[in-house]
Amino acid sequence: MLDLANLLNLSKPVVLETGRWIQSVVNDIGQEDIQYKGTNDLVSYVDQTAEKRLKEGLGRVFPEAGFVAEESASDYSEVGDGYYWVIDPLDGTTNFLHRLPIYAVSVGLIYQKQPILGLIYEPNRDELFCAAKGTGAFLNDQSIHVSDQNQVSRSLLATGFPYYDFSYQDQYLALLKELMQKSHGLRRMGAAAIDLAYTACGRFEGFFEANLKPWDVAAGKIIIEEAGGSVTNFSGGDEVIFSGEIIGAGPIFDEFLRILQSKWKP
């Protein structure tokens, strides 16, 4: 049987070293280093180098696992039921390139297409969020838990805005309007991994977003679940990693999901 706790400990230095390298070059990026993968979808050599470092390090830690990584996985339809590292080398690239200090390294390990281990490192605050299935969730080795708030009306929520696919913009805006009126407010950080990590440790009561990729959510899903929260797709189903949508929260989850579903029509 795979020793997930040991694997998590072996993975931590790889993620930390990569995040600290990213932080060391944040002030070296110029406009000439920015490339466009698509509409408002930015990338730089930092993302690409960070991914290479993660692949090399994690490949040594657990060579039996494959990879699903943002900068090299244009098609992940062939992912099977084995072990795969799911990597976002720099979640929040646009923030990073604008020197907005909200970005992270996100690494999840999936088995049978479900996450069993996750690490999210936010270098600006030197915060490492991590979890392995059945072992709890941690922030810099301190146990964390989702917020115990049980009412949306007393909750601070997080989301992400459409930035290239605007086909669902109207229902998204309707949902935002509803939540603005029924909560303490909404925050848009620009890095889904950080939103998920902050939900796991109770800084946010809940998070939702559509049109996401596996590397955006693989680590955060297991961290929230191990922190005592619930995570599903917008239909309330377990398939999150490859569904493109996610909602996660603590005790407000059922009410939060009902509000979402009242405005979100597939």
PDB file of C-alpha atoms in Angstrom:
ATOM      1  CA  MET A   1       0.000   0.000   0.000  1.00  0.00           C
ATOM      2  CA  LEU A   2       1.229   3.481  -0.877  1.00  0.00           C
ATOM      3  CA  ASP A   3       2.412   5.420   2.184  1.00  0.00           C
ATOM      4  CA  LEU A   4       0.763   8.761   1.482  1.00  0.00           C
ATOM      5  CA  ALA A   5       2.074  10.491   4.599  1.00  0.00           C
ATOM      6  CA  ASN A   6       5.651   9.653   3.638  1.00  0.00           C
ATOM      7  CA  LEU A   7       5.043  10.614   0.014  1.00  0.00           C
ATOM      8  CA  LEU A   8       3.671  13.962   1.156  1.00  0.00           C
ATOM      9  CA  ASN A   9       6.753  14.625   3.255  1.00  0.00           C
ATOM     10  CA  LEU A  10       9.048  13.736   0.361  1.00  0.00           C
ATOM     11  CA  SER A  11       7.111  16.046  -1.958  1.00  0.00           C
ATOM     12  CA  LYS A  12       7.246  19.113   0.276  1.00  0.00           C
ATOM     13  CA  PRO A  13      10.873  20.120  -0.477  1.00  0.00           C
ATOM     14  CA  VAL A  14      10.228  19.915  -4.232  1.00  0.00           C
ATOM     15  CA  VAL A  15       7.231  22.254  -4.002  1.00  0.00           C
ATOM     16  CA  LEU A  16       8.923  24.628  -1.550  1.00  0.00           C
ATOM     17  CA  GLU A  17      12.108  24.921  -3.601  1.00  0.00           C
ATOM     18  CA  THR A  18      10.136  25.597  -6.771  1.00  0.00           C
ATOM     19  CA  GLY A  19       8.003  28.251  -5.088  1.00  0.00           C
ATOM     20  CA  ARG A  20      11.024  29.973  -3.623  1.00  0.00           C
ATOM     21  CA  TRP A  21      12.715  29.987  -7.009  1.00  0.00           C
ATOM     22  CA  ILE A  22       9.603  31.610  -8.512  1.00  0.00           C
ATOM     23  CA  GLN A  23       9.714  34.239  -5.795  1.00  0.00           C
ATOM     24  CA  SER A  24      13.383  34.930  -6.471  1.00  0.00           C
ATOM     25  CA  VAL A  25      12.687  35.968 -10.078  1.00  0.00           C
ATOM     26  CA  VAL A  26       9.431  37.929  -9.658  1.00  0.00           C
ATOM     27  CA  ASN A  27      11.181  41.266 -10.157  1.00  0.00           C
ATOM     28  CA  ASP A  28      13.118  40.086 -13.203  1.00  0.00           C
ATOM     29  CA  ILE A  29      10.123  39.670 -15.526  1.00  0.00           C
ATOM     30  CA  GLY A  30       9.685  42.180 -18.340  1.00  0.00           C
ATOM     31  CA  GLN A  31       7.023  42.640 -20.991  1.00  0.00           C
ATOM     32  CA  GLU A  32       9.273  40.836 -23.451  1.00  0.00           C
ATOM     33  CA  ASP A  33       8.984  37.684 -21.323  1.00  0.00           C
ATOM     34  CA  ILE A  34       5.195  37.478 -21.547  1.00  0.00           C
ATOM     35  CA  GLN A  35       3.558  35.156 -24.087  1.00  0.00           C
ATOM     36  CA  TYR A  36      -0.111  34.540 -24.852  1.00  0.00           C
ATOM     37  CA  LYS A  37      -1.490  30.999 -25.023  1.00  0.00           C
ATOM     38  CA  GLY A  38      -4.943  32.409 -25.825  1.00  0.00           C
ATOM     39  CA  THR A  39      -7.225  35.317 -24.965  1.00  0.00           C
ATOM     40  CA  ASN A  40      -6.061  36.712 -21.610  1.00  0.00           C
ATOM     41  CA  ASP A  41      -4.162  33.452 -20.999  1.00  0.00           C
ATOM     42  CA  LEU A  42      -0.639  34.523 -20.136  1.00  0.00           C
ATOM     43  CA  VAL A  43       2.524  32.507 -19.633  1.00  0.00           C
ATOM     44  CA  SER A  44       6.242  33.154 -19.203  1.00  0.00           C
ATOM     45  CA  TYR A  45       9.477  31.214 -18.947  1.00  0.00           C
ATOM     46  CA  VAL A  46       8.869  31.145 -15.183  1.00  0.00           C
ATOM     47  CA  ASP A  47       5.819  28.873 -15.561  1.00  0.00           C
ATOM     48  CA  GLN A  48       7.682  26.632 -17.970  1.00  0.00           C
ATOM     49  CA  THR A  49      10.853  26.384 -15.876  1.00  0.00           C
ATOM     50  CA  ALA A  50       8.870  25.828 -12.678  1.00  0.00           C
ATOM     51  CA  GLU A  51       6.966  22.992 -14.313  1.00  0.00           C
ATOM     52  CA  LYS A  52      10.198  21.362 -15.440  1.00  0.00           C
ATOM     53  CA  ARG A  53      11.618  21.603 -11.910  1.00  0.00           C
ATOM     54  CA  LEU A  54       8.478  20.078 -10.420  1.00  0.00           C
ATOM     55  CA  LYS A  55       8.403  17.232 -12.916  1.00  0.00           C
ATOM     56  CA  GLU A  56      12.037  16.380 -12.294  1.00  0.00           C
ATOM     57  CA  GLY A  57      11.688  16.488  -8.520  1.00  0.00           C
ATOM     58  CA  LEU A  58       8.365  14.679  -8.264  1.00  0.00           C
ATOM     59  CA  GLY A  59       9.538  12.130 -10.813  1.00  0.00           C
ATOM     60  CA  ARG A  60      12.298  11.180  -8.407  1.00  0.00           C
ATOM     61  CA  VAL A  61       9.912  11.070  -5.444  1.00  0.00           C
ATOM     62  CA  PHE A  62       7.336   8.816  -7.138  1.00  0.00           C
ATOM     63  CA  PRO A  63       8.481   7.684 -10.589  1.00  0.00           C
ATOM     64  CA  GLU A  64       5.479   5.368 -11.063  1.00  0.00           C
ATOM     65  CA  ALA A  65       3.129   8.337 -11.490  1.00  0.00           C
ATOM     66  CA  GLY A  66       2.361  10.080 -14.755  1.00  0.00           C
ATOM     67  CA  PHE A  67       1.897  13.818 -15.188  1.00  0.00           C
ATOM     68  CA  VAL A  68      -0.939  16.165 -16.039  1.00  0.00           C
ATOM     69  CA  ALA A  69       0.674  19.596 -16.077  1.00  0.00           C
ATOM     70  CA  GLU A  70      -0.626  22.948 -17.280  1.00  0.00           C
ATOM     71  CA  GLU A  71       2.177  23.941 -19.617  1.00  0.00           C
ATOM     72  CA  SER A  72       2.515  20.545 -21.294  1.00  0.00           C
ATOM     73  CA  ALA A  73      -0.922  18.894 -21.073  1.00  0.00           C
ATOM     74  CA  SER A  74      -2.950  20.338 -23.891  1.00  0.00           C
ATOM     75  CA  ASP A  75      -5.058  17.164 -23.916  1.00  0.00           C
ATOM     76  CA  TYR A  76      -5.739  15.139 -20.772  1.00  0.00           C
ATOM     77  CA  SER A  77      -8.568  13.021 -22.197  1.00  0.00           C
ATOM     78  CA  GLU A  78      -6.359   9.935 -22.101  1.00  0.00           C
ATOM     79  CA  VAL A  79      -5.769  10.066 -18.345  1.00  0.00           C
ATOM     80  CA  GLY A  80      -6.474   6.640 -16.888  1.00  0.00           C
ATOM     81  CA  ASP A  81      -7.133   5.300 -13.396  1.00  0.00           C
ATOM     82  CA  GLY A  82      -3.502   5.143 -12.297  1.00  0.00           C
ATOM     83  CA  TYR A  83      -1.411   7.630 -10.366  1.00  0.00           C
ATOM     84  CA  TYR A  84      -0.871  11.070 -11.891  1.00  0.00           C
ATOM     85  CA  TRP A  85       0.758  14.204 -10.575  1.00  0.00           C
ATOM     86  CA  VAL A  86      -1.516  17.111 -11.503  1.00  0.00           C
ATOM     87  CA  ILE A  87       0.572  20.281 -11.581  1.00  0.00           C
ATOM     88  CA  ASP A  88      -0.024  23.987 -11.864  1.00  0.00           C
ATOM     89  CA  PRO A  89       3.504  25.364 -11.615  1.00  0.00           C
ATOM     90  CA  LEU A  90       2.291  28.942 -11.149  1.00  0.00           C
ATOM     91  CA  ASP A  91      -1.387  29.440 -10.397  1.00  0.00           C
ATOM     92  CA  GLY A  92      -2.117  33.139 -10.709  1.00  0.00           C
ATOM     93  CA  THR A  93       0.285  33.831 -13.577  1.00  0.00           C
ATOM     94  CA  THR A  94      -1.438  37.108 -14.449  1.00  0.00           C
ATOM     95  CA  ASN A  95      -1.072  38.275 -10.853  1.00  0.00           C
ATOM     96  CA  PHE A  96       2.583  37.246 -10.883  1.00  0.00           C
ATOM     97  CA  LEU A  97       3.322  39.072 -14.133  1.00  0.00           C
ATOM     98  CA  HIS A  98       1.687  42.215 -12.749  1.00  0.00           C
ATOM     99  CA  ARG A  99       3.594  41.741  -9.466  1.00  0.00           C
ATOM    100  CA  LEU A 100       0.384  41.299  -7.511  1.00  0.00           C
ATOM    101  CA  PRO A 101       1.466  39.045  -4.615  1.00  0.00           C
ATOM    102  CA  ILE A 102      -1.274  36.420  -4.954  1.00  0.00           C
ATOM    103  CA  TYR A 103       0.017  33.279  -6.689  1.00  0.00           C
ATOM    104  CA  ALA A 104       0.967  29.750  -5.761  1.00  0.00           C
ATOM    105  CA  VAL A 105       2.425  26.419  -6.761  1.00  0.00           C
ATOM    106  CA  SER A 106      -0.249  23.719  -6.793  1.00  0.00           C
ATOM    107  CA  VAL A 107       0.505  19.981  -6.915  1.00  0.00           C
ATOM    108  CA  GLY A 108      -2.023  17.193  -6.530  1.00  0.00           C
ATOM    109  CA  LEU A 109      -1.715  13.433  -6.837  1.00  0.00           C
ATOM    110  CA  ILE A 110      -4.745  11.612  -8.226  1.00  0.00           C
ATOM    111  CA  TYR A 111      -5.618   7.928  -8.300  1.00  0.00           C
ATOM    112  CA  GLN A 112      -8.659   6.623 -10.150  1.00  0.00           C
ATOM    113  CA  LYS A 113      -9.199  10.282 -11.146  1.00  0.00           C
ATOM    114  CA  GLN A 114      -9.677  11.407  -7.540  1.00  0.00           C
ATOM    115  CA  PRO A 115      -7.127  13.416  -5.539  1.00  0.00           C
ATOM    116  CA  ILE A 116      -5.378  11.598  -2.707  1.00  0.00           C
ATOM    117  CA  LEU A 117      -2.654  14.125  -1.896  1.00  0.00           C
ATOM    118  CA  GLY A 118      -2.245  17.856  -2.381  1.00  0.00           C
ATOM    119  CA  LEU A 119       0.188  20.706  -1.752  1.00  0.00           C
ATOM    120  CA  ILE A 120      -0.343  24.423  -2.326  1.00  0.00           C
ATOM    121  CA  TYR A 121       2.543  26.777  -1.612  1.00  0.00           C
ATOM    122  CA  GLU A 122       2.018  30.527  -1.491  1.00  0.00           C
ATOM    123  CA  PRO A 123       5.542  32.005  -1.471  1.00  0.00           C
ATOM    124  CA  ASN A 124       4.645  35.595  -0.598  1.00  0.00           C
ATOM    125  CA  ARG A 125       3.397  34.507   2.834  1.00  0.00           C
ATOM    126  CA  ASP A 126       5.606  31.409   2.955  1.00  0.00           C
ATOM    127  CA  GLU A 127       2.520  29.267   3.560  1.00  0.00           C
ATOM    128  CA  LEU A 128       2.413  25.589   2.625  1.00  0.00           C
ATOM    129  CA  PHE A 129      -1.036  24.014   2.699  1.00  0.00           C
ATOM    130  CA  CYS A 130      -1.067  20.254   2.336  1.00  0.00           C
ATOM    131  CA  ALA A 131      -3.051  17.099   2.914  1.00  0.00           C
ATOM    132  CA  ALA A 132      -3.016  13.391   2.206  1.00  0.00           C
ATOM    133  CA  LYS A 133      -6.113  11.239   2.238  1.00  0.00           C
ATOM    134  CA  GLY A 134      -6.967  10.115   5.755  1.00  0.00           C
ATOM    135  CA  THR A 135      -4.305  12.218   7.495  1.00  0.00           C
ATOM    136  CA  GLY A 136      -5.914  15.658   7.892  1.00  0.00           C
ATOM    137  CA  ALA A 137      -4.982  19.035   6.428  1.00  0.00           C
ATOM    138  CA  PHE A 138      -2.155  21.318   7.493  1.00  0.00           C
ATOM    139  CA  LEU A 139      -0.748  24.801   7.103  1.00  0.00           C
ATOM    140  CA  ASN A 140       2.988  24.886   7.834  1.00  0.00           C
ATOM    141  CA  ASP A 141       2.605  21.723   9.935  1.00  0.00           C
ATOM    142  CA  GLN A 142      -0.308  23.127  11.976  1.00  0.00           C
ATOM    143  CA  SER A 143      -3.646  21.350  11.649  1.00  0.00           C
ATOM    144  CA  ILE A 144      -6.330  23.367   9.854  1.00  0.00           C
ATOM    145  CA  HIS A 145     -10.107  23.110   9.616  1.00  0.00           C
ATOM    146  CA  VAL A 146     -12.781  24.783   7.550  1.00  0.00           C
ATOM    147  CA  SER A 147     -14.774  27.616   9.111  1.00  0.00           C
ATOM    148  CA  ASP A 148     -17.515  26.535  11.511  1.00  0.00           C
ATOM    149  CA  GLN A 149     -19.846  29.260  10.224  1.00  0.00           C
ATOM    150  CA  ASN A 150     -23.159  27.672   9.196  1.00  0.00           C
ATOM    151  CA  GLN A 151     -24.955  30.596   7.539  1.00  0.00           C
ATOM    152  CA  VAL A 152     -24.203  32.077   4.120  1.00  0.00           C
ATOM    153  CA  SER A 153     -25.435  35.444   5.429  1.00  0.00           C
ATOM    154  CA  ARG A 154     -22.443  35.546   7.775  1.00  0.00           C
ATOM    155  CA  SER A 155     -19.901  34.194   5.307  1.00  0.00           C
ATOM    156  CA  LEU A 156     -17.111  35.601   3.169  1.00  0.00           C
ATOM    157  CA  LEU A 157     -17.051  33.838  -0.191  1.00  0.00           C
ATOM    158  CA  ALA A 158     -14.551  33.559  -3.035  1.00  0.00           C
ATOM    159  CA  THR A 159     -14.922  33.030  -6.749  1.00  0.00           C
ATOM    160  CA  GLY A 160     -13.215  33.570 -10.085  1.00  0.00           C
ATOM    161  CA  PHE A 161     -14.485  35.588 -13.028  1.00  0.00           C
ATOM    162  CA  PRO A 162     -14.706  34.431 -16.656  1.00  0.00           C
ATOM    163  CA  TYR A 163     -11.644  35.694 -18.506  1.00  0.00           C
ATOM    164  CA  TYR A 164     -11.815  33.998 -21.904  1.00  0.00           C
ATOM    165  CA  ASP A 165     -15.048  31.979 -22.127  1.00  0.00           C
ATOM    166  CA  PHE A 166     -17.895  34.437 -21.644  1.00  0.00           C
ATOM    167  CA  SER A 167     -20.707  32.122 -22.746  1.00  0.00           C
ATOM    168  CA  TYR A 168     -22.029  31.790 -19.175  1.00  0.00           C
ATOM    169  CA  GLN A 169     -21.428  35.390 -18.144  1.00  0.00           C
ATOM    170  CA  ASP A 170     -25.088  36.361 -17.657  1.00  0.00           C
ATOM    171  CA  GLN A 171     -25.954  33.563 -15.235  1.00  0.00           C
ATOM    172  CA  TYR A 172     -22.651  34.117 -13.447  1.00  0.00           C
ATOM    173  CA  LEU A 173     -23.535  37.772 -12.922  1.00  0.00           C
ATOM    174  CA  ALA A 174     -26.990  36.808 -11.684  1.00  0.00           C
ATOM    175  CA  LEU A 175     -25.407  34.454  -9.163  1.00  0.00           C
ATOM    176  CA  LEU A 176     -22.934  37.117  -8.057  1.00  0.00           C
ATOM    177  CA  LYS A 177     -25.784  39.567  -7.506  1.00  0.00           C
ATOM    178  CA  GLU A 178     -27.605  37.016  -5.347  1.00  0.00           C
ATOM    179  CA  LEU A 179     -24.530  36.218  -3.264  1.00  0.00           C
ATOM    180  CA  MET A 180     -23.586  39.876  -2.825  1.00  0.00           C
ATOM    181  CA  GLN A 181     -26.952  40.412  -1.169  1.00  0.00           C
ATOM    182  CA  LYS A 182     -26.846  37.245   0.944  1.00  0.00           C
ATOM    183  CA  SER A 183     -23.295  37.169   2.309  1.00  0.00           C
ATOM    184  CA  HIS A 184     -20.569  39.269   3.905  1.00  0.00           C
ATOM    185  CA  GLY A 185     -19.140  39.697   0.422  1.00  0.00           C
ATOM    186  CA  LEU A 186     -17.272  38.121  -2.457  1.00  0.00           C
ATOM    187  CA  ARG A 187     -13.556  38.114  -3.210  1.00  0.00           C
ATOM    188  CA  ARG A 188     -11.810  37.393  -6.512  1.00  0.00           C
ATOM    189  CA  MET A 189      -8.156  36.582  -5.804  1.00  0.00           C
ATOM    190  CA  GLY A 190      -7.168  35.445  -9.292  1.00  0.00           C
ATOM    191  CA  ALA A 191      -5.718  32.099  -8.193  1.00  0.00           C
ATOM    192  CA  ALA A 192      -8.098  29.196  -7.607  1.00  0.00           C
ATOM    193  CA  ALA A 193      -5.522  27.234  -5.620  1.00  0.00           C
ATOM    194  CA  ILE A 194      -5.282  30.053  -3.076  1.00  0.00           C
ATOM    195  CA  ASP A 195      -9.083  30.349  -2.900  1.00  0.00           C
ATOM    196  CA  LEU A 196      -9.295  26.638  -2.126  1.00  0.00           C
ATOM    197  CA  ALA A 197      -6.493  26.744   0.427  1.00  0.00           C
ATOM    198  CA  TYR A 198      -8.042  29.739   2.171  1.00  0.00           C
ATOM    199  CA  THR A 199     -11.386  27.922   2.288  1.00  0.00           C
ATOM    200  CA  ALA A 200      -9.672  24.922   3.862  1.00  0.00           C
ATOM    201  CA  CYS A 201      -8.236  27.015   6.685  1.00  0.00           C
ATOM    202  CA  GLY A 202     -11.390  29.077   7.285  1.00  0.00           C
ATOM    203  CA  ARG A 203     -10.375  32.426   5.802  1.00  0.00           C
ATOM    204  CA  PHE A 204     -13.207  31.957   3.305  1.00  0.00           C
ATOM    205  CA  GLU A 205     -16.376  30.089   4.154  1.00  0.00           C
ATOM    206  CA  GLY A 206     -16.777  28.881   0.580  1.00  0.00           C
ATOM    207  CA  PHE A 207     -15.530  29.035  -2.996  1.00  0.00           C
ATOM    208  CA  PHE A 208     -17.020  28.339  -6.411  1.00  0.00           C
ATOM    209  CA  GLU A 209     -15.809  28.715  -9.966  1.00  0.00           C
ATOM    210  CA  ALA A 210     -16.556  27.397 -13.445  1.00  0.00           C
ATOM    211  CA  ASN A 211     -14.378  26.644 -16.453  1.00  0.00           C
ATOM    212  CA  LEU A 212     -11.421  25.382 -14.455  1.00  0.00           C
ATOM    213  CA  LYS A 213      -8.790  22.799 -15.388  1.00  0.00           C
ATOM    214  CA  PRO A 214      -7.654  19.736 -13.401  1.00  0.00           C
ATOM    215  CA  TRP A 215      -4.467  21.468 -12.247  1.00  0.00           C
ATOM    216  CA  ASP A 216      -6.493  24.330 -10.777  1.00  0.00           C
ATOM    217  CA  VAL A 217      -8.393  22.118  -8.345  1.00  0.00           C
ATOM    218  CA  ALA A 218      -6.674  18.762  -7.771  1.00  0.00           C
ATOM    219  CA  ALA A 219      -4.669  19.858  -4.738  1.00  0.00           C
ATOM    220  CA  GLY A 220      -7.321  22.129  -3.254  1.00  0.00           C
ATOM    221  CA  LYS A 221     -10.084  19.533  -3.341  1.00  0.00           C
ATOM    222  CA  ILE A 222      -8.291  17.040  -1.106  1.00  0.00           C
ATOM    223  CA  ILE A 223      -7.055  19.782   1.221  1.00  0.00           C
ATOM    224  CA  ILE A 224     -10.607  21.089   1.811  1.00  0.00           C
ATOM    225  CA  GLU A 225     -11.963  17.577   2.302  1.00  0.00           C
ATOM    226  CA  GLU A 226      -9.245  16.675   4.789  1.00  0.00           C
ATOM    227  CA  ALA A 227      -9.979  19.979   6.559  1.00  0.00           C
ATOM    228  CA  GLY A 228     -13.558  18.810   7.122  1.00  0.00           C
ATOM    229  CA  GLY A 229     -15.256  20.495   4.181  1.00  0.00           C
ATOM    230  CA  SER A 230     -17.324  19.333   1.228  1.00  0.00           C
ATOM    231  CA  VAL A 231     -16.397  19.673  -2.449  1.00  0.00           C
ATOM    232  CA  THR A 232     -18.563  18.841  -5.468  1.00  0.00           C
ATOM    233  CA  ASN A 233     -19.346  20.033  -8.961  1.00  0.00           C
ATOM    234  CA  PHE A 234     -22.299  22.371  -9.505  1.00  0.00           C
ATOM    235  CA  SER A 235     -24.684  19.403  -9.788  1.00  0.00           C
ATOM    236  CA  GLY A 236     -23.572  18.118  -6.388  1.00  0.00           C
ATOM    237  CA  GLY A 237     -21.615  15.230  -7.905  1.00  0.00           C
ATOM    238  CA  ASP A 238     -18.213  13.860  -6.965  1.00  0.00           C
ATOM    239  CA  GLU A 239     -16.623  14.408 -10.390  1.00  0.00           C
ATOM    240  CA  VAL A 240     -14.759  17.664  -9.904  1.00  0.00           C
ATOM    241  CA  ILE A 241     -11.255  17.262 -11.290  1.00  0.00           C
ATOM    242  CA  PHE A 242     -12.303  16.869 -14.919  1.00  0.00           C
ATOM    243  CA  SER A 243     -15.724  18.552 -14.753  1.00  0.00           C
ATOM    244  CA  GLY A 244     -14.492  22.138 -15.081  1.00  0.00           C
ATOM    245  CA  GLU A 245     -16.507  23.379 -12.099  1.00  0.00           C
ATOM    246  CA  ILE A 246     -16.161  23.308  -8.338  1.00  0.00           C
ATOM    247  CA  ILE A 247     -17.919  24.422  -5.179  1.00  0.00           C
ATOM    248  CA  GLY A 248     -16.334  23.884  -1.794  1.00  0.00           C
ATOM    249  CA  ALA A 249     -17.295  24.942   1.713  1.00  0.00           C
ATOM    250  CA  GLY A 250     -17.717  23.991   5.338  1.00  0.00           C
ATOM    251  CA  PRO A 251     -21.093  23.837   7.132  1.00  0.00           C
ATOM    252  CA  ILE A 252     -22.682  26.363   4.749  1.00  0.00           C
ATOM    253  CA  PHE A 253     -22.217  23.939   1.870  1.00  0.00           C
ATOM    254  CA  ASP A 254     -25.818  22.797   1.410  1.00  0.00           C
ATOM    255  CA  GLU A 255     -27.239  26.337   1.535  1.00  0.00           C
ATOM    256  CA  PHE A 256     -24.430  27.634  -0.684  1.00  0.00           C
ATOM    257  CA  LEU A 257     -25.077  24.918  -3.284  1.00  0.00           C
ATOM    258  CA  ARG A 258     -28.831  25.607  -3.285  1.00  0.00           C
ATOM    259  CA  ILE A 259     -28.228  29.297  -3.996  1.00  0.00           C
ATOM    260  CA  LEU A 260     -25.799  28.434  -6.785  1.00  0.00           C
ATOM    261  CA  GLN A 261     -28.180  25.951  -8.386  1.00  0.00           C
ATOM    262  CA  SER A 262     -31.053  28.456  -8.256  1.00  0.00           C
ATOM    263  CA  LYS A 263     -29.142  30.721 -10.662  1.00  0.00           C
ATOM    264  CA  TRP A 264     -26.892  28.313 -12.558  1.00  0.00           C
ATOM    265  CA  LYS A 265     -28.599  26.344 -15.302  1.00  0.00           C
ATOM    266  CA  PRO A 266     -26.414  23.808 -17.185  1.00  0.00           C
TER     267      PRO A 266
END
